[in-house]
mmCIF file of C-alpha atoms in Angstrom:
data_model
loop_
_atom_site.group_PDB
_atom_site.id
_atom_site.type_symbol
_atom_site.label_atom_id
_atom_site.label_comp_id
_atom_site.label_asym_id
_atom_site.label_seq_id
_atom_site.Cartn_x
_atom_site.Cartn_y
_atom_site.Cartn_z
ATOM 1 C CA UNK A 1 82.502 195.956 -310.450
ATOM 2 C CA UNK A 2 81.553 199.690 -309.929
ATOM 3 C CA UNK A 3 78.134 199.012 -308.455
ATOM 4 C CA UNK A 4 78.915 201.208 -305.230
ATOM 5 C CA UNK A 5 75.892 203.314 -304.724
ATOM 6 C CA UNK A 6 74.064 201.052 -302.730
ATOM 7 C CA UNK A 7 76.341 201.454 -299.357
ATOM 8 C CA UNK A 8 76.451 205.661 -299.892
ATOM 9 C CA UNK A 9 72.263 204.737 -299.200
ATOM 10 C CA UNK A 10 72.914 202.618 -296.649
ATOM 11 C CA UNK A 11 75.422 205.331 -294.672
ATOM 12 C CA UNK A 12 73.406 207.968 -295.287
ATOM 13 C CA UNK A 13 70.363 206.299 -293.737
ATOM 14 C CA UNK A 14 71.984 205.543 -290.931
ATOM 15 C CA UNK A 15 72.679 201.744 -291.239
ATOM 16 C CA UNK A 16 75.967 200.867 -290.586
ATOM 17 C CA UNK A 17 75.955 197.409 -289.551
ATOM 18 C CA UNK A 18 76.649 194.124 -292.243
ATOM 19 C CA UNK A 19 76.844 190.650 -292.240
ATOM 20 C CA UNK A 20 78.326 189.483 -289.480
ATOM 21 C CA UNK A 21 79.854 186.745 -291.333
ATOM 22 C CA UNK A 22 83.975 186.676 -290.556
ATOM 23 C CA UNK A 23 85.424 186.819 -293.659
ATOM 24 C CA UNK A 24 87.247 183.474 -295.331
ATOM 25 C CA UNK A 25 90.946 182.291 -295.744
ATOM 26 C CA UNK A 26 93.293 180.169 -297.990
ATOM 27 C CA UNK A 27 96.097 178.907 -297.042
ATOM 28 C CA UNK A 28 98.104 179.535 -300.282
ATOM 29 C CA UNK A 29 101.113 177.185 -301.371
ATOM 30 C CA UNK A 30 104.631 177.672 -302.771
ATOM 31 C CA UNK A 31 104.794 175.850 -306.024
ATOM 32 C CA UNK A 32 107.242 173.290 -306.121
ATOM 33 C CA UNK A 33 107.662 173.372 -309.824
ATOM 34 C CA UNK A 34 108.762 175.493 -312.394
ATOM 35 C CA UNK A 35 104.825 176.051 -313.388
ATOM 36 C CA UNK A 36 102.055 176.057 -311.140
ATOM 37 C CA UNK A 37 100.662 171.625 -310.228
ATOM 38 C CA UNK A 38 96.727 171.979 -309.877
ATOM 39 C CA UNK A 39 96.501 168.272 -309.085
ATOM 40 C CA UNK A 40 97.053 168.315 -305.057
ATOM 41 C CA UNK A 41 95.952 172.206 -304.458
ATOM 42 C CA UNK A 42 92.536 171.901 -302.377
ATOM 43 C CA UNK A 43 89.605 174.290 -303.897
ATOM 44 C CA UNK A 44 88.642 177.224 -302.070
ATOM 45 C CA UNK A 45 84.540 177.152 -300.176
ATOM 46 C CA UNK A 46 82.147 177.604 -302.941
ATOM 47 C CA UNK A 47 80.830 181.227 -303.323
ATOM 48 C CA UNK A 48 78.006 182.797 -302.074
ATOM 49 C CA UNK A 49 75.461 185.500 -302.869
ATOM 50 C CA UNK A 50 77.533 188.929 -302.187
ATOM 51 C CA UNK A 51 74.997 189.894 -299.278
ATOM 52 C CA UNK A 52 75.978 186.142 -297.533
ATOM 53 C CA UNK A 53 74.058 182.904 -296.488
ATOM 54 C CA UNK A 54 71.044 184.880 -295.481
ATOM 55 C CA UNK A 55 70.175 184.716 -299.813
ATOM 56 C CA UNK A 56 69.904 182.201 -301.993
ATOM 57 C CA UNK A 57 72.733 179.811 -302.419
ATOM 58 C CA UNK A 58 73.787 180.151 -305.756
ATOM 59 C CA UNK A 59 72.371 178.642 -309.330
ATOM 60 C CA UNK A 60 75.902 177.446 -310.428
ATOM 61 C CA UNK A 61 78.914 176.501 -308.462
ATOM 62 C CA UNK A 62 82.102 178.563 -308.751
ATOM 63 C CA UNK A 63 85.207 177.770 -306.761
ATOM 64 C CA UNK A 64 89.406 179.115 -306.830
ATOM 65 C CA UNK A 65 92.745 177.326 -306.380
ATOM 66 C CA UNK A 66 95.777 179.844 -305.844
ATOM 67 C CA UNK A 67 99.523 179.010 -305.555
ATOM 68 C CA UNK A 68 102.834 181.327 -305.870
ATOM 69 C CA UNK A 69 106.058 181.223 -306.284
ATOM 70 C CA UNK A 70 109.783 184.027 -306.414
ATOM 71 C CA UNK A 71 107.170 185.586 -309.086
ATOM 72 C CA UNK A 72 103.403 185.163 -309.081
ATOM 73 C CA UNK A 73 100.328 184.310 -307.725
ATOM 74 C CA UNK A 74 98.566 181.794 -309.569
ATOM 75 C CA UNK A 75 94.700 181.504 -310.095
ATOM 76 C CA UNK A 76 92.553 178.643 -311.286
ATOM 77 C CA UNK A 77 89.317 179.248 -310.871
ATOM 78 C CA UNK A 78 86.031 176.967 -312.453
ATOM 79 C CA UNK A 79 82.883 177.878 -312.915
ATOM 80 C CA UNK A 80 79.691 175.695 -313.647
ATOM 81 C CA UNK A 81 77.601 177.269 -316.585
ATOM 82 C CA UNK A 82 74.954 175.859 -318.931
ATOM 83 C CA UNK A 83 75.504 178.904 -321.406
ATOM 84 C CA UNK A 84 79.054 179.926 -321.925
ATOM 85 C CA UNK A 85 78.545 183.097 -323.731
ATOM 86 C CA UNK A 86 80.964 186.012 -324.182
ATOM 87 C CA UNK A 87 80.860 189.402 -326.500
ATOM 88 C CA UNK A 88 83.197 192.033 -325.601
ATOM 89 C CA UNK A 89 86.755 191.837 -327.223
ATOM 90 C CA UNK A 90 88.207 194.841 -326.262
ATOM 91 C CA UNK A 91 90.948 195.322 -323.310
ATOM 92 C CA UNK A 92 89.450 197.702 -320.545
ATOM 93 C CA UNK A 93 85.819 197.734 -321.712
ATOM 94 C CA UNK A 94 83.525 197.081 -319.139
ATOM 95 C CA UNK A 95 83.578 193.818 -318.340
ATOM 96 C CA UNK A 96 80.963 192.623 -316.141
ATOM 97 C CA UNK A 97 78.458 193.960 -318.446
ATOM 98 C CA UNK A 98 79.284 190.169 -320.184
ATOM 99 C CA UNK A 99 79.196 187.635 -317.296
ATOM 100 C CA UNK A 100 82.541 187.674 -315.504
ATOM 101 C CA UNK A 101 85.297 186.337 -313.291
ATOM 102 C CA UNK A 102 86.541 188.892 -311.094
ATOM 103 C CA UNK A 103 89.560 188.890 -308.417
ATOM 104 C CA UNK A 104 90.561 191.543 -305.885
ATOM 105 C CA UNK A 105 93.821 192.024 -304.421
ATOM 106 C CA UNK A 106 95.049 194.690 -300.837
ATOM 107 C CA UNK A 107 98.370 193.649 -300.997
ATOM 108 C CA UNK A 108 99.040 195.574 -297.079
ATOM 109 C CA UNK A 109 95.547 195.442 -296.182
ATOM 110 C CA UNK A 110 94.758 198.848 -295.228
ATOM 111 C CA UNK A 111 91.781 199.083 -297.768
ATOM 112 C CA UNK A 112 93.657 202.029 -300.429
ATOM 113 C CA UNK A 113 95.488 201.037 -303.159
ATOM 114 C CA UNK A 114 94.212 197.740 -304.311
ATOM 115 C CA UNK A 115 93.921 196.077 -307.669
ATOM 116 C CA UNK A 116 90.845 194.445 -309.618
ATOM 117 C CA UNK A 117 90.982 192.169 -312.562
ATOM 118 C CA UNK A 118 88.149 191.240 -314.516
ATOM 119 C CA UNK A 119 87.383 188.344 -317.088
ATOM 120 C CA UNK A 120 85.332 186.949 -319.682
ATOM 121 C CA UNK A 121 84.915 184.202 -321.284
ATOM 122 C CA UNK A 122 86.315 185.708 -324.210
ATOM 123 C CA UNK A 123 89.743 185.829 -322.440
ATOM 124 C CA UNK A 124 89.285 189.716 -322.231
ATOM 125 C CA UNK A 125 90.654 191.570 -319.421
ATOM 126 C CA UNK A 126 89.596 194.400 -317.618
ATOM 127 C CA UNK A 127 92.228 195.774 -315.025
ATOM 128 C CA UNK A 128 92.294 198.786 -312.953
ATOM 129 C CA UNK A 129 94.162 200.833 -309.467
ATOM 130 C CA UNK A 130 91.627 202.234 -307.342
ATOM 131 C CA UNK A 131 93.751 204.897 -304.608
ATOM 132 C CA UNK A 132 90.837 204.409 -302.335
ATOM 133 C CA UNK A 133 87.310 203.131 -302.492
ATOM 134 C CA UNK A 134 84.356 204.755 -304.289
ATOM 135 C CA UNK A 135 82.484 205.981 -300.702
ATOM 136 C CA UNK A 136 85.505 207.661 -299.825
ATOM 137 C CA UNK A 137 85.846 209.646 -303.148
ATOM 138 C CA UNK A 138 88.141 207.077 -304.686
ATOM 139 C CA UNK A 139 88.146 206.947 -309.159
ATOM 140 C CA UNK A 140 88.840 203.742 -311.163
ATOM 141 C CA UNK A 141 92.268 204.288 -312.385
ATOM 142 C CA UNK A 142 91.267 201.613 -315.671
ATOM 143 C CA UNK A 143 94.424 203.461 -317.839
ATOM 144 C CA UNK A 144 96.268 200.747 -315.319
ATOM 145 C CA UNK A 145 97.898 197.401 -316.554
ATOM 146 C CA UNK A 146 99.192 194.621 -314.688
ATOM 147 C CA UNK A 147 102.384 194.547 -316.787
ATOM 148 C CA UNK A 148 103.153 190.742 -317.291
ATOM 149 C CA UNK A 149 99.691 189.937 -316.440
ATOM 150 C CA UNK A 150 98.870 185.951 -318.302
ATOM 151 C CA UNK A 151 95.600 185.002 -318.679
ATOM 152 C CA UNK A 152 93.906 181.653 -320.243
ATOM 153 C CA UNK A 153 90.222 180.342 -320.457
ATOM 154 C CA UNK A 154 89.026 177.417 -321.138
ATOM 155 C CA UNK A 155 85.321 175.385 -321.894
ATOM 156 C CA UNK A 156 83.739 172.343 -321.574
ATOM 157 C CA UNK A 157 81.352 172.995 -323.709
ATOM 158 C CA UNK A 158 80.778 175.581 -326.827
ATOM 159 C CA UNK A 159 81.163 179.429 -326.474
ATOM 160 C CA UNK A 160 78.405 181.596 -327.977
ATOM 161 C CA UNK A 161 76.276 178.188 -328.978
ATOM 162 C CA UNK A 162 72.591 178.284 -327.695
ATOM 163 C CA UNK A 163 71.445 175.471 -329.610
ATOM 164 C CA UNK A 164 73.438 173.236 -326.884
ATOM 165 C CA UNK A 165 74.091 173.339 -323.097
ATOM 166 C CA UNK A 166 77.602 173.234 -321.750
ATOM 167 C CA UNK A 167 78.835 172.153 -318.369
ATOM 168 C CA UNK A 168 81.946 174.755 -317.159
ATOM 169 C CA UNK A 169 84.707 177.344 -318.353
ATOM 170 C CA UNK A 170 87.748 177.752 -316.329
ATOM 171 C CA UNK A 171 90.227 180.944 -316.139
ATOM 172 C CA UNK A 172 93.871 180.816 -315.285
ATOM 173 C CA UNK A 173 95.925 183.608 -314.179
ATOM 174 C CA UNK A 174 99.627 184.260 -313.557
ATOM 175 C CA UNK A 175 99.617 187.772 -311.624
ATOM 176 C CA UNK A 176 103.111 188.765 -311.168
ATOM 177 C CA UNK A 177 104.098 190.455 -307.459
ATOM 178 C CA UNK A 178 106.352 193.280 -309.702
ATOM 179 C CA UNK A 179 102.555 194.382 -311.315
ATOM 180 C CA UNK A 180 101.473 195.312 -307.745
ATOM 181 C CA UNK A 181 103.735 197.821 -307.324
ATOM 182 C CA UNK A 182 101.721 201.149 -307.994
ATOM 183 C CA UNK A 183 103.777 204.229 -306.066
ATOM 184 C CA UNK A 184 106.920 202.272 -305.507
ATOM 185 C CA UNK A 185 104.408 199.917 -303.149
ATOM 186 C CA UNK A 186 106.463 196.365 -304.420
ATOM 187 C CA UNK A 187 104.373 193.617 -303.111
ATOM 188 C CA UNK A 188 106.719 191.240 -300.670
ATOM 189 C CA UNK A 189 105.628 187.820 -300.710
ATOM 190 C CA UNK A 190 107.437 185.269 -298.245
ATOM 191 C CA UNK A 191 106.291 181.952 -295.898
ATOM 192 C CA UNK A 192 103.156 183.878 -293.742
ATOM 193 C CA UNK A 193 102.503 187.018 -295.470
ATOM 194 C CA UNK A 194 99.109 187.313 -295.666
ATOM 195 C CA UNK A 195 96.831 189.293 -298.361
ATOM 196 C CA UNK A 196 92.970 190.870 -298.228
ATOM 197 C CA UNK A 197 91.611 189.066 -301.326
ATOM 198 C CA UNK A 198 88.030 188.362 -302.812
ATOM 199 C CA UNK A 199 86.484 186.645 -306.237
ATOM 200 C CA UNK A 200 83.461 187.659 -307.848
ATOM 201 C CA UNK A 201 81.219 186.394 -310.128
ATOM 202 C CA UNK A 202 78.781 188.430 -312.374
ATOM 203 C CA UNK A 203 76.234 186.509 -313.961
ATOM 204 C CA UNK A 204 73.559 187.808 -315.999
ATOM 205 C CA UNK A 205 70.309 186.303 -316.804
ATOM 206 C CA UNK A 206 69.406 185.362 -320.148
ATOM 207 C CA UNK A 207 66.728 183.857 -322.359
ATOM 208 C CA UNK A 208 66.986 182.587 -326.125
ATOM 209 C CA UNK A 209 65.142 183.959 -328.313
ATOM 210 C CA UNK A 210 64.857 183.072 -332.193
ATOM 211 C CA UNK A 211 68.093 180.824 -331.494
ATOM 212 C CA UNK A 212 69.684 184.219 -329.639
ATOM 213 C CA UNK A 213 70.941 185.105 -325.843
ATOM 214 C CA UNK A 214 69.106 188.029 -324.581
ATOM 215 C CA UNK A 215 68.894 189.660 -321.584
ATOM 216 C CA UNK A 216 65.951 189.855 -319.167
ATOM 217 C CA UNK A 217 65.009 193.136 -319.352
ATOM 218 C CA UNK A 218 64.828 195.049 -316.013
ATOM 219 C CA UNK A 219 66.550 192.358 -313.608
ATOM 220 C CA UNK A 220 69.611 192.778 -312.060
ATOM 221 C CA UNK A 221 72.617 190.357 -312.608
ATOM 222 C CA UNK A 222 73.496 187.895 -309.573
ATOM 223 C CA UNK A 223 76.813 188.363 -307.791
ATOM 224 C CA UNK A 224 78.615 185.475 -306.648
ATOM 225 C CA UNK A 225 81.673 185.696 -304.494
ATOM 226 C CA UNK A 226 84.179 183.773 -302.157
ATOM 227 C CA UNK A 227 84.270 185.966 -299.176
ATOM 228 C CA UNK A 228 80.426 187.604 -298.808
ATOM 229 C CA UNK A 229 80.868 191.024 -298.367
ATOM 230 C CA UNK A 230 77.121 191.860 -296.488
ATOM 231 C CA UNK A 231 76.102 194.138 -299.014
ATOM 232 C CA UNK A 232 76.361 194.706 -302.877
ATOM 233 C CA UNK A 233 79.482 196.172 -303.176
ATOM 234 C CA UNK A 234 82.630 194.770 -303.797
ATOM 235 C CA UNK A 235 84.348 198.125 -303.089
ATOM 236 C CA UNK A 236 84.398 197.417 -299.241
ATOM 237 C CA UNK A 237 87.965 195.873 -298.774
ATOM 238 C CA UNK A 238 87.938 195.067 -294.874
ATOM 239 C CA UNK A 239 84.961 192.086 -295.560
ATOM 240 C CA UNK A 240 87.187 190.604 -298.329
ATOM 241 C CA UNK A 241 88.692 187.007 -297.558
ATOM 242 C CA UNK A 242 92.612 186.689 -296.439
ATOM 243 C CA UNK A 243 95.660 185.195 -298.085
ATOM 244 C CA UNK A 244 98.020 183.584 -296.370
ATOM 245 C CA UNK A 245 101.032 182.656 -298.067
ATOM 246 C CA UNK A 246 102.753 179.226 -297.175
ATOM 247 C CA UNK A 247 105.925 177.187 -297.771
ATOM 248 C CA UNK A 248 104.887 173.933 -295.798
ATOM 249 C CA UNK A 249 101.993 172.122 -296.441
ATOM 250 C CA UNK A 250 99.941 171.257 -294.630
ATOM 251 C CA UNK A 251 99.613 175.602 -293.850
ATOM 252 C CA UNK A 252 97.583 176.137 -290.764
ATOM 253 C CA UNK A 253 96.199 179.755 -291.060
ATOM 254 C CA UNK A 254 96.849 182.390 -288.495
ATOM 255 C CA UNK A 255 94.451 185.500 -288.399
ATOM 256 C CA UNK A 256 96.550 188.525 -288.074
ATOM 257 C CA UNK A 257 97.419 189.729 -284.810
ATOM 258 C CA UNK A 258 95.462 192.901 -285.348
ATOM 259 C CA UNK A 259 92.293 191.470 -286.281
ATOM 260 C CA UNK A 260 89.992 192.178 -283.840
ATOM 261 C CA UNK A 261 91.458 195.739 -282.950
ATOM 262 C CA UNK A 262 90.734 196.026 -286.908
ATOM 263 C CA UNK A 263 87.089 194.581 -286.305
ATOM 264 C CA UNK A 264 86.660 196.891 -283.518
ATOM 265 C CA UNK A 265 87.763 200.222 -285.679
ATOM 266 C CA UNK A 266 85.859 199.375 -288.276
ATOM 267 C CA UNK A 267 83.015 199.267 -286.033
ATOM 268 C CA UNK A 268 83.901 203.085 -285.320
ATOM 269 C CA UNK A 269 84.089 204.034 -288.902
ATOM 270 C CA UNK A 270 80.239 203.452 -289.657
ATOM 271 C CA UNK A 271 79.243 204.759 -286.709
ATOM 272 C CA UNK A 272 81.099 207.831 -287.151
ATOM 273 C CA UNK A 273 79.728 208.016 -290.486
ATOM 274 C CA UNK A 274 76.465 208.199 -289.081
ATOM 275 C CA UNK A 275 77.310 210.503 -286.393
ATOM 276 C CA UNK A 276 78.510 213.160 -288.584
ATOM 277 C CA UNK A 277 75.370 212.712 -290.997
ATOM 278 C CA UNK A 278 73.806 213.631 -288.034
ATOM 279 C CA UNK A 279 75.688 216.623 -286.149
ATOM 280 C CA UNK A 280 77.996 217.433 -289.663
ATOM 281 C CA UNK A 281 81.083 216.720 -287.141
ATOM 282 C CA UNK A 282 82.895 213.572 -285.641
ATOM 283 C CA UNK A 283 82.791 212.426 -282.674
ATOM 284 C CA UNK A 284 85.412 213.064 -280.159
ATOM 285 C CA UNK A 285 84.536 209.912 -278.130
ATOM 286 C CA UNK A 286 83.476 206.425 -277.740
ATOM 287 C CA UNK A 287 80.915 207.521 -275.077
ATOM 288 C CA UNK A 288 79.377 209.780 -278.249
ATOM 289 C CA UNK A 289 79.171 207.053 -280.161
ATOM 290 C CA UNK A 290 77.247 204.818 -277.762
ATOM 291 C CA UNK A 291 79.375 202.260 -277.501
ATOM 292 C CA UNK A 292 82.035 201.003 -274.913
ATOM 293 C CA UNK A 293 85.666 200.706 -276.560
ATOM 294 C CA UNK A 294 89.196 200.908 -275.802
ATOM 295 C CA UNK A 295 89.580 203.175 -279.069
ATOM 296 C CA UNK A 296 91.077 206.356 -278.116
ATOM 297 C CA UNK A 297 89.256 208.803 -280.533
ATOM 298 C CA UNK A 298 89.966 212.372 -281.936
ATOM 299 C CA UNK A 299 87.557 214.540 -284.555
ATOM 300 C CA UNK A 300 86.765 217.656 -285.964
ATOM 301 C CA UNK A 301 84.208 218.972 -288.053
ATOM 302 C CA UNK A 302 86.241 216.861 -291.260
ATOM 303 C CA UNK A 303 88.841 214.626 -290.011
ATOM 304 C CA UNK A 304 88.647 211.898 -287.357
ATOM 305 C CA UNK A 305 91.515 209.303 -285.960
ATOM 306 C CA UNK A 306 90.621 205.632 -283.601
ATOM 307 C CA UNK A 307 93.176 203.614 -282.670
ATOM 308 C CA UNK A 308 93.726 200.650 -280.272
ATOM 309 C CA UNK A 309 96.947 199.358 -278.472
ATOM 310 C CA UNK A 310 96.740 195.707 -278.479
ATOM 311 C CA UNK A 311 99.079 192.720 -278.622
ATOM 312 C CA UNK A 312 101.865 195.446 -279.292
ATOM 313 C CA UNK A 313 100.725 197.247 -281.988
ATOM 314 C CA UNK A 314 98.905 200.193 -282.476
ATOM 315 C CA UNK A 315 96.208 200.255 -284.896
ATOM 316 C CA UNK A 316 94.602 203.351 -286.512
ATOM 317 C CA UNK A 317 91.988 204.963 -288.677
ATOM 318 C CA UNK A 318 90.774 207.452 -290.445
ATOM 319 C CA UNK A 319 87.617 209.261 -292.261
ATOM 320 C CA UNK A 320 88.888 208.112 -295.184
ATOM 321 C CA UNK A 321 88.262 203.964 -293.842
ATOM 322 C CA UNK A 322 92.455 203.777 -294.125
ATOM 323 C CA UNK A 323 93.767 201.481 -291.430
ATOM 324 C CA UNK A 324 97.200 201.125 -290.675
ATOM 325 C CA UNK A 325 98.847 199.538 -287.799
ATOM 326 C CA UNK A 326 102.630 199.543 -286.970
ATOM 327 C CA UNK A 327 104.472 197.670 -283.934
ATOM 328 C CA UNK A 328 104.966 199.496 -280.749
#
């Protein structure tokens, strides 16, 4: 989805906080066949309203399996619908202009160069690169293909039928690790890696008319997703869910060592946002801010840097909303 404009309002008046929801996990598991085995693989949490549990709980349910192997990640995802309807046909149109299954992958987690696959029921796909995110001047790189990409869909119900009411569709996905691999960047999967990832779901709503679907005029479409991001933008990588990859199963999850040194810089980032809204310069310190922190902070009138030495790595970043981290 490219429905960023919302959080440039929200910086630039002055609101940096979100949900405080912590953002989801899977534990994801190695496929002990030569094709990915559905039967045993639990479902993901059903999604929620994008903004979190402080909106409506969805009309329809939509939930995600995932499993890998040497190769791929696998996706199975279902999702309840009355109306299965689909009408664009063509590769790298706008998707979610039809209702949509969406998925978005950080391999490294540092928020720049991700992926984003969308999904009709049509079986047409929509795939793009983004270098970094819209707020921080980032451009939809949609010329993009996830070579080897397979895709499948598949109803219970009719497609494109008013006249009846159906119960789901379903969308697989085999997303091979060599496609997320933009800049030389190969994607490393083993037992514990562990991925930012999130799923959304546009959905539209419709009337029938004369025997037709049609649009309501003037009202937004919903957005469903697995890990709520606070706000209507799926652009904002550091509130989308984690991966963890996992050879035994049960897979107990373990958050990332940097976490909350991550939690804590991204704290920084809005605020400095604000701050140079404000004064059209960073901050050079916490105390600036108003906040107490162990961040160690350097800016200028463009450019700022926060990092935090915990559990022996450092963690760092930028204007740009780049975090990195590297083991000291």
């Amino acid at each position: 989805m490219h429905r960023f404009c919302l959080i440039l309002i929200v910086l630039l008046a002055g609101v940096f906080s979100v949900s405080a929801q912590a953002p989801r996990h899977y534990v994801c598991y190695r496929t002990t066949g030569t094709s990915p085995d559905w039967q045993n693989i639990p479902w993901t949490e059903d999604f929620l309203d994008i903004e979190g549990t402080a909106k409506p709980i969805p009309l329809y349910r939509t939930r995600v399996k995932m499993q890998w192997d040497d190769t791929c990640l696998y996706v199975l995802a279902e999702l309840e619908e009355p109306h299965i309807r689909g009408t664009l046909r063509q590769r790298d149109t706008i998707i979610f202009h039809d209702n949509d299954f969406e998925v978005f992958i950080d391999p490294d987690g540092d928020t720049h160069q991700y992926y984003e696959i969308e999904i009709n029921a049509l079986n047409t796909v929509m795939d793009l690169f983004m270098v970094k995110p819209y707020r921080n001047g980032g451009q939809a790189m949609i010329n993009w293909d996830a070579k080897g990409l397979r895709t499948a869909v598949r109803f219970n119900g009719t497609l494109n039928n008013p006249a009846d009411k159906d119960s789901s569709w379903t969308v697989e996905m085999a997303i091979p690790f060599r496609a997320l691999a933009f800049y030389g960047r190969r994607s490393l999967v083993q037992d514990g890696s562990t991925w930012r990832i999130n799923f959304s779901r546009v959905q539209w709503q419709m009337d029938i008319v004369d025997g037709q679907y049609v649009k309501r005029p003037r009202t937004p479409e919903y957005n469903w997703v697995w890990s709520p991001q606070g706000m209507i933008n799926m652009h904002a990588p550091e509130h989308w869910g984690y991966l963890q990859f996992s050879v035994q199963r049960p897979g107990v999850f373990k958050e990332p060592v940097i976490a909350a040194a991550a939690n804590e810089l991204w704290n920084i980032y809005y605020r400095q946002k604000q701050y140079w809204e404000q004064h059209k310069s960073y901050a050079k310190n916490t105390e600036a801010l108003g906040i107490n922190s162990p961040a160690v902070i350097e800016g200028t009138t463009l450019q700022f840097s926060a990092s935090i030495q915990e559990a022996g790595y450092i963690t760092i970043i930028n204007q740009e909303g780049k975090i990195t981290s590297r083991h000291e």
